[in-house]
mmCIF file with all atom_site columns, C-alpha atoms in Angstrom:
data_model
loop_
_atom_site.group_PDB
_atom_site.id
_atom_site.type_symbol
_atom_site.label_atom_id
_atom_site.label_alt_id
_atom_site.label_comp_id
_atom_site.label_asym_id
_atom_site.label_entity_id
_atom_site.label_seq_id
_atom_site.pdbx_PDB_ins_code
_atom_site.Cartn_x
_atom_site.Cartn_y
_atom_site.Cartn_z
_atom_site.occupancy
_atom_site.B_iso_or_equiv
_atom_site.pdbx_formal_charge
_atom_site.auth_seq_id
_atom_site.auth_comp_id
_atom_site.auth_asym_id
_atom_site.auth_atom_id
_atom_site.pdbx_PDB_model_num
ATOM 1  C CA . GLU A 1 1  ? 50.001 41.108 14.225  1.00 69.00 ? 1  GLU A CA 1
ATOM 2  C CA . PRO A 1 2  ? 52.164 43.594 16.181  1.00 78.00 ? 2  PRO A CA 1
ATOM 3  C CA . GLN A 1 3  ? 51.377 46.206 13.507  1.00 80.00 ? 3  GLN A CA 1
ATOM 4  C CA . LEU A 1 4  ? 47.642 45.601 13.949  1.00 77.00 ? 4  LEU A CA 1
ATOM 5  C CA . ARG A 1 5  ? 47.957 45.862 17.734  1.00 79.00 ? 5  ARG A CA 1
ATOM 6  C CA . SER A 1 6  ? 49.731 49.193 17.302  1.00 84.00 ? 6  SER A CA 1
ATOM 7  C CA . VAL A 1 7  ? 46.952 50.584 15.082  1.00 82.00 ? 7  VAL A CA 1
ATOM 8  C CA . VAL A 1 8  ? 44.063 49.161 17.114  1.00 78.00 ? 8  VAL A CA 1
ATOM 9  C CA . GLY A 1 9  ? 45.668 50.394 20.328  1.00 80.00 ? 9  GLY A CA 1
ATOM 10 C CA . GLN A 1 10 ? 45.253 53.977 19.082  1.00 84.00 ? 10 GLN A CA 1
ATOM 11 C CA . ILE A 1 11 ? 41.454 53.726 18.741  1.00 81.00 ? 11 ILE A CA 1
ATOM 12 C CA . ARG A 1 12 ? 39.494 55.579 21.405  1.00 81.00 ? 12 ARG A CA 1
ATOM 13 C CA . LYS A 1 13 ? 37.519 53.306 23.737  1.00 78.00 ? 13 LYS A CA 1
ATOM 14 C CA . ASP A 1 14 ? 34.274 55.235 23.126  1.00 82.00 ? 14 ASP A CA 1
ATOM 15 C CA . ARG A 1 15 ? 34.353 54.452 19.389  1.00 78.00 ? 15 ARG A CA 1
ATOM 16 C CA . GLN A 1 16 ? 32.587 51.532 17.745  1.00 79.00 ? 16 GLN A CA 1
ATOM 17 C CA . THR A 1 17 ? 35.137 49.145 16.259  1.00 77.00 ? 17 THR A CA 1
ATOM 18 C CA . LEU A 1 18 ? 34.499 46.689 13.418  1.00 79.00 ? 18 LEU A CA 1
ATOM 19 C CA . MET A 1 19 ? 37.023 44.168 12.183  1.00 78.00 ? 19 MET A CA 1
ATOM 20 C CA . PHE A 1 20 ? 36.864 42.384 8.844   1.00 77.00 ? 20 PHE A CA 1
ATOM 21 C CA . THR A 1 21 ? 39.218 39.644 7.769   1.00 75.00 ? 21 THR A CA 1
ATOM 22 C CA . ALA A 1 22 ? 39.338 37.244 4.836   1.00 73.00 ? 22 ALA A CA 1
ATOM 23 C CA . THR A 1 23 ? 40.949 34.627 7.071   1.00 73.00 ? 23 THR A CA 1
ATOM 24 C CA . TRP A 1 24 ? 40.601 33.951 10.777  1.00 75.00 ? 24 TRP A CA 1
ATOM 25 C CA . PRO A 1 25 ? 43.993 32.730 12.061  1.00 76.00 ? 25 PRO A CA 1
ATOM 26 C CA . ASP A 1 26 ? 44.601 32.329 15.796  1.00 80.00 ? 26 ASP A CA 1
ATOM 27 C CA . GLU A 1 27 ? 46.526 35.622 15.970  1.00 79.00 ? 27 GLU A CA 1
ATOM 28 C CA . VAL A 1 28 ? 43.600 37.603 14.522  1.00 78.00 ? 28 VAL A CA 1
ATOM 29 C CA . GLN A 1 29 ? 41.118 35.841 16.816  1.00 82.00 ? 29 GLN A CA 1
ATOM 30 C CA . GLU A 1 30 ? 43.245 36.742 19.835  1.00 85.00 ? 30 GLU A CA 1
ATOM 31 C CA . LEU A 1 31 ? 43.452 40.344 18.659  1.00 81.00 ? 31 LEU A CA 1
ATOM 32 C CA . ALA A 1 32 ? 39.672 40.547 18.249  1.00 82.00 ? 32 ALA A CA 1
ATOM 33 C CA . TYR A 1 33 ? 38.980 39.126 21.692  1.00 84.00 ? 33 TYR A CA 1
ATOM 34 C CA . ASP A 1 34 ? 41.590 41.432 23.282  1.00 84.00 ? 34 ASP A CA 1
ATOM 35 C CA . PHE A 1 35 ? 40.192 44.637 21.787  1.00 80.00 ? 35 PHE A CA 1
ATOM 36 C CA . LEU A 1 36 ? 36.478 44.021 21.170  1.00 81.00 ? 36 LEU A CA 1
ATOM 37 C CA . SER A 1 37 ? 33.676 43.680 23.701  1.00 79.00 ? 37 SER A CA 1
ATOM 38 C CA . ASP A 1 38 ? 31.467 40.681 22.992  1.00 79.00 ? 38 ASP A CA 1
ATOM 39 C CA . PRO A 1 39 ? 32.590 40.249 19.349  1.00 79.00 ? 39 PRO A CA 1
ATOM 40 C CA . LEU A 1 40 ? 30.192 38.765 16.810  1.00 79.00 ? 40 LEU A CA 1
ATOM 41 C CA . VAL A 1 41 ? 31.739 36.467 14.214  1.00 80.00 ? 41 VAL A CA 1
ATOM 42 C CA . THR A 1 42 ? 30.025 35.886 10.859  1.00 80.00 ? 42 THR A CA 1
ATOM 43 C CA . TRP A 1 43 ? 31.397 33.214 8.522   1.00 75.00 ? 43 TRP A CA 1
ATOM 44 C CA . ILE A 1 44 ? 30.942 33.252 4.765   1.00 72.00 ? 44 ILE A CA 1
ATOM 45 C CA . GLY A 1 45 ? 32.443 30.255 3.019   1.00 68.00 ? 45 GLY A CA 1
ATOM 46 C CA . ALA A 1 46 ? 34.776 27.673 4.489   1.00 69.00 ? 46 ALA A CA 1
ATOM 47 C CA . ARG A 1 47 ? 36.038 28.154 8.052   1.00 69.00 ? 47 ARG A CA 1
ATOM 48 C CA . GLY A 1 48 ? 39.463 26.621 7.443   1.00 67.00 ? 48 GLY A CA 1
ATOM 49 C CA . LEU A 1 49 ? 40.801 29.310 5.088   1.00 64.00 ? 49 LEU A CA 1
ATOM 50 C CA . ARG A 1 50 ? 44.306 30.599 5.785   1.00 65.00 ? 50 ARG A CA 1
ATOM 51 C CA . ALA A 1 51 ? 46.390 33.391 4.281   1.00 62.00 ? 51 ALA A CA 1
ATOM 52 C CA . VAL A 1 52 ? 49.052 32.412 1.789   1.00 69.00 ? 52 VAL A CA 1
ATOM 53 C CA . ARG A 1 53 ? 52.377 32.383 3.683   1.00 72.00 ? 53 ARG A CA 1
ATOM 54 C CA . ASN A 1 54 ? 54.547 33.801 0.890   1.00 75.00 ? 54 ASN A CA 1
ATOM 55 C CA . ILE A 1 55 ? 52.660 37.112 0.772   1.00 75.00 ? 55 ILE A CA 1
ATOM 56 C CA . ALA A 1 56 ? 54.047 39.978 2.840   1.00 75.00 ? 56 ALA A CA 1
ATOM 57 C CA . GLN A 1 57 ? 51.529 42.359 4.383   1.00 75.00 ? 57 GLN A CA 1
ATOM 58 C CA . TYR A 1 58 ? 52.466 45.728 5.869   1.00 75.00 ? 58 TYR A CA 1
ATOM 59 C CA . VAL A 1 59 ? 50.425 48.362 7.659   1.00 79.00 ? 59 VAL A CA 1
ATOM 60 C CA . GLU A 1 60 ? 51.775 51.873 8.071   1.00 82.00 ? 60 GLU A CA 1
ATOM 61 C CA . VAL A 1 61 ? 50.153 54.816 9.799   1.00 84.00 ? 61 VAL A CA 1
ATOM 62 C CA . VAL A 1 62 ? 51.251 57.916 7.902   1.00 88.00 ? 62 VAL A CA 1
ATOM 63 C CA . GLU A 1 63 ? 50.250 61.538 8.101   1.00 90.00 ? 63 GLU A CA 1
ATOM 64 C CA . PRO A 1 64 ? 48.022 62.445 5.111   1.00 87.00 ? 64 PRO A CA 1
ATOM 65 C CA . ARG A 1 65 ? 50.553 64.953 3.762   1.00 93.00 ? 65 ARG A CA 1
ATOM 66 C CA . ASP A 1 66 ? 53.289 62.275 3.783   1.00 94.00 ? 66 ASP A CA 1
ATOM 67 C CA . LYS A 1 67 ? 51.323 59.549 1.978   1.00 90.00 ? 67 LYS A CA 1
ATOM 68 C CA . PRO A 1 68 ? 52.268 60.269 -1.676  1.00 92.00 ? 68 PRO A CA 1
ATOM 69 C CA . GLN A 1 69 ? 56.007 60.499 -0.933  1.00 95.00 ? 69 GLN A CA 1
ATOM 70 C CA . ARG A 1 70 ? 55.932 57.403 1.312   1.00 93.00 ? 70 ARG A CA 1
ATOM 71 C CA . LEU A 1 71 ? 54.056 55.385 -1.312  1.00 91.00 ? 71 LEU A CA 1
ATOM 72 C CA . LEU A 1 72 ? 56.619 56.271 -3.985  1.00 94.00 ? 72 LEU A CA 1
ATOM 73 C CA . TYR A 1 73 ? 59.473 55.316 -1.649  1.00 94.00 ? 73 TYR A CA 1
ATOM 74 C CA . VAL A 1 74 ? 57.915 51.957 -0.719  1.00 90.00 ? 74 VAL A CA 1
ATOM 75 C CA . LEU A 1 75 ? 57.137 51.085 -4.341  1.00 91.00 ? 75 LEU A CA 1
ATOM 76 C CA . SER A 1 76 ? 60.601 52.030 -5.608  1.00 93.00 ? 76 SER A CA 1
ATOM 77 C CA . SER A 1 77 ? 62.233 49.996 -2.808  1.00 91.00 ? 77 SER A CA 1
ATOM 78 C CA . PHE A 1 78 ? 60.051 47.007 -3.610  1.00 89.00 ? 78 PHE A CA 1
ATOM 79 C CA . LEU A 1 79 ? 60.794 47.181 -7.341  1.00 90.00 ? 79 LEU A CA 1
ATOM 80 C CA . LYS A 1 80 ? 64.544 47.325 -6.678  1.00 93.00 ? 80 LYS A CA 1
ATOM 81 C CA . ASP A 1 81 ? 64.295 44.099 -4.653  1.00 89.00 ? 81 ASP A CA 1
ATOM 82 C CA . GLN A 1 82 ? 61.755 42.354 -6.899  1.00 88.00 ? 82 GLN A CA 1
ATOM 83 C CA . PRO A 1 83 ? 61.643 43.854 -10.414 1.00 89.00 ? 83 PRO A CA 1
ATOM 84 C CA . GLN A 1 84 ? 59.004 41.317 -11.537 1.00 89.00 ? 84 GLN A CA 1
ATOM 85 C CA . GLY A 1 85 ? 57.053 41.443 -8.258  1.00 85.00 ? 85 GLY A CA 1
ATOM 86 C CA . LYS A 1 86 ? 53.396 42.365 -7.938  1.00 85.00 ? 86 LYS A CA 1
ATOM 87 C CA . VAL A 1 87 ? 51.807 44.894 -5.574  1.00 85.00 ? 87 VAL A CA 1
ATOM 88 C CA . LEU A 1 88 ? 48.189 45.260 -4.495  1.00 82.00 ? 88 LEU A CA 1
ATOM 89 C CA . ILE A 1 89 ? 47.283 48.547 -2.791  1.00 80.00 ? 89 ILE A CA 1
ATOM 90 C CA . PHE A 1 90 ? 44.025 49.141 -0.941  1.00 77.00 ? 90 PHE A CA 1
ATOM 91 C CA . ALA A 1 91 ? 43.027 52.762 -0.540  1.00 74.00 ? 91 ALA A CA 1
ATOM 92 C CA . SER A 1 92 ? 39.900 54.637 0.414   1.00 72.00 ? 92 SER A CA 1
ATOM 93 C CA . THR A 1 93 ? 38.817 58.226 0.328   1.00 66.00 ? 93 THR A CA 1
ATOM 94 C CA . LYS A 1 94 ? 36.507 59.680 2.930   1.00 66.00 ? 94 LYS A CA 1
ATOM 95 C CA . ARG A 1 95 ? 34.308 62.370 1.450   1.00 64.00 ? 95 ARG A CA 1
#
């Protein structure tokens, strides 16, 4: 949650902000109400869903030119610690 606050805190106030989440824990609700004006919540599926606690999630803000090198460093560090571990990476390209 502190990582999300850091990222969201950098968004200009005159920009439209949308938040999407697969779960809706108290920390995310508080974040939404702190940063959004009159937020609209839409539920799909069960309301009691929670994130699995043994999954680590990290958000990093990196300069575009530094992304490939940072990704390789993070992956190699992870594989040293957990050789049989699994990684899921979300990426998007704006064109």
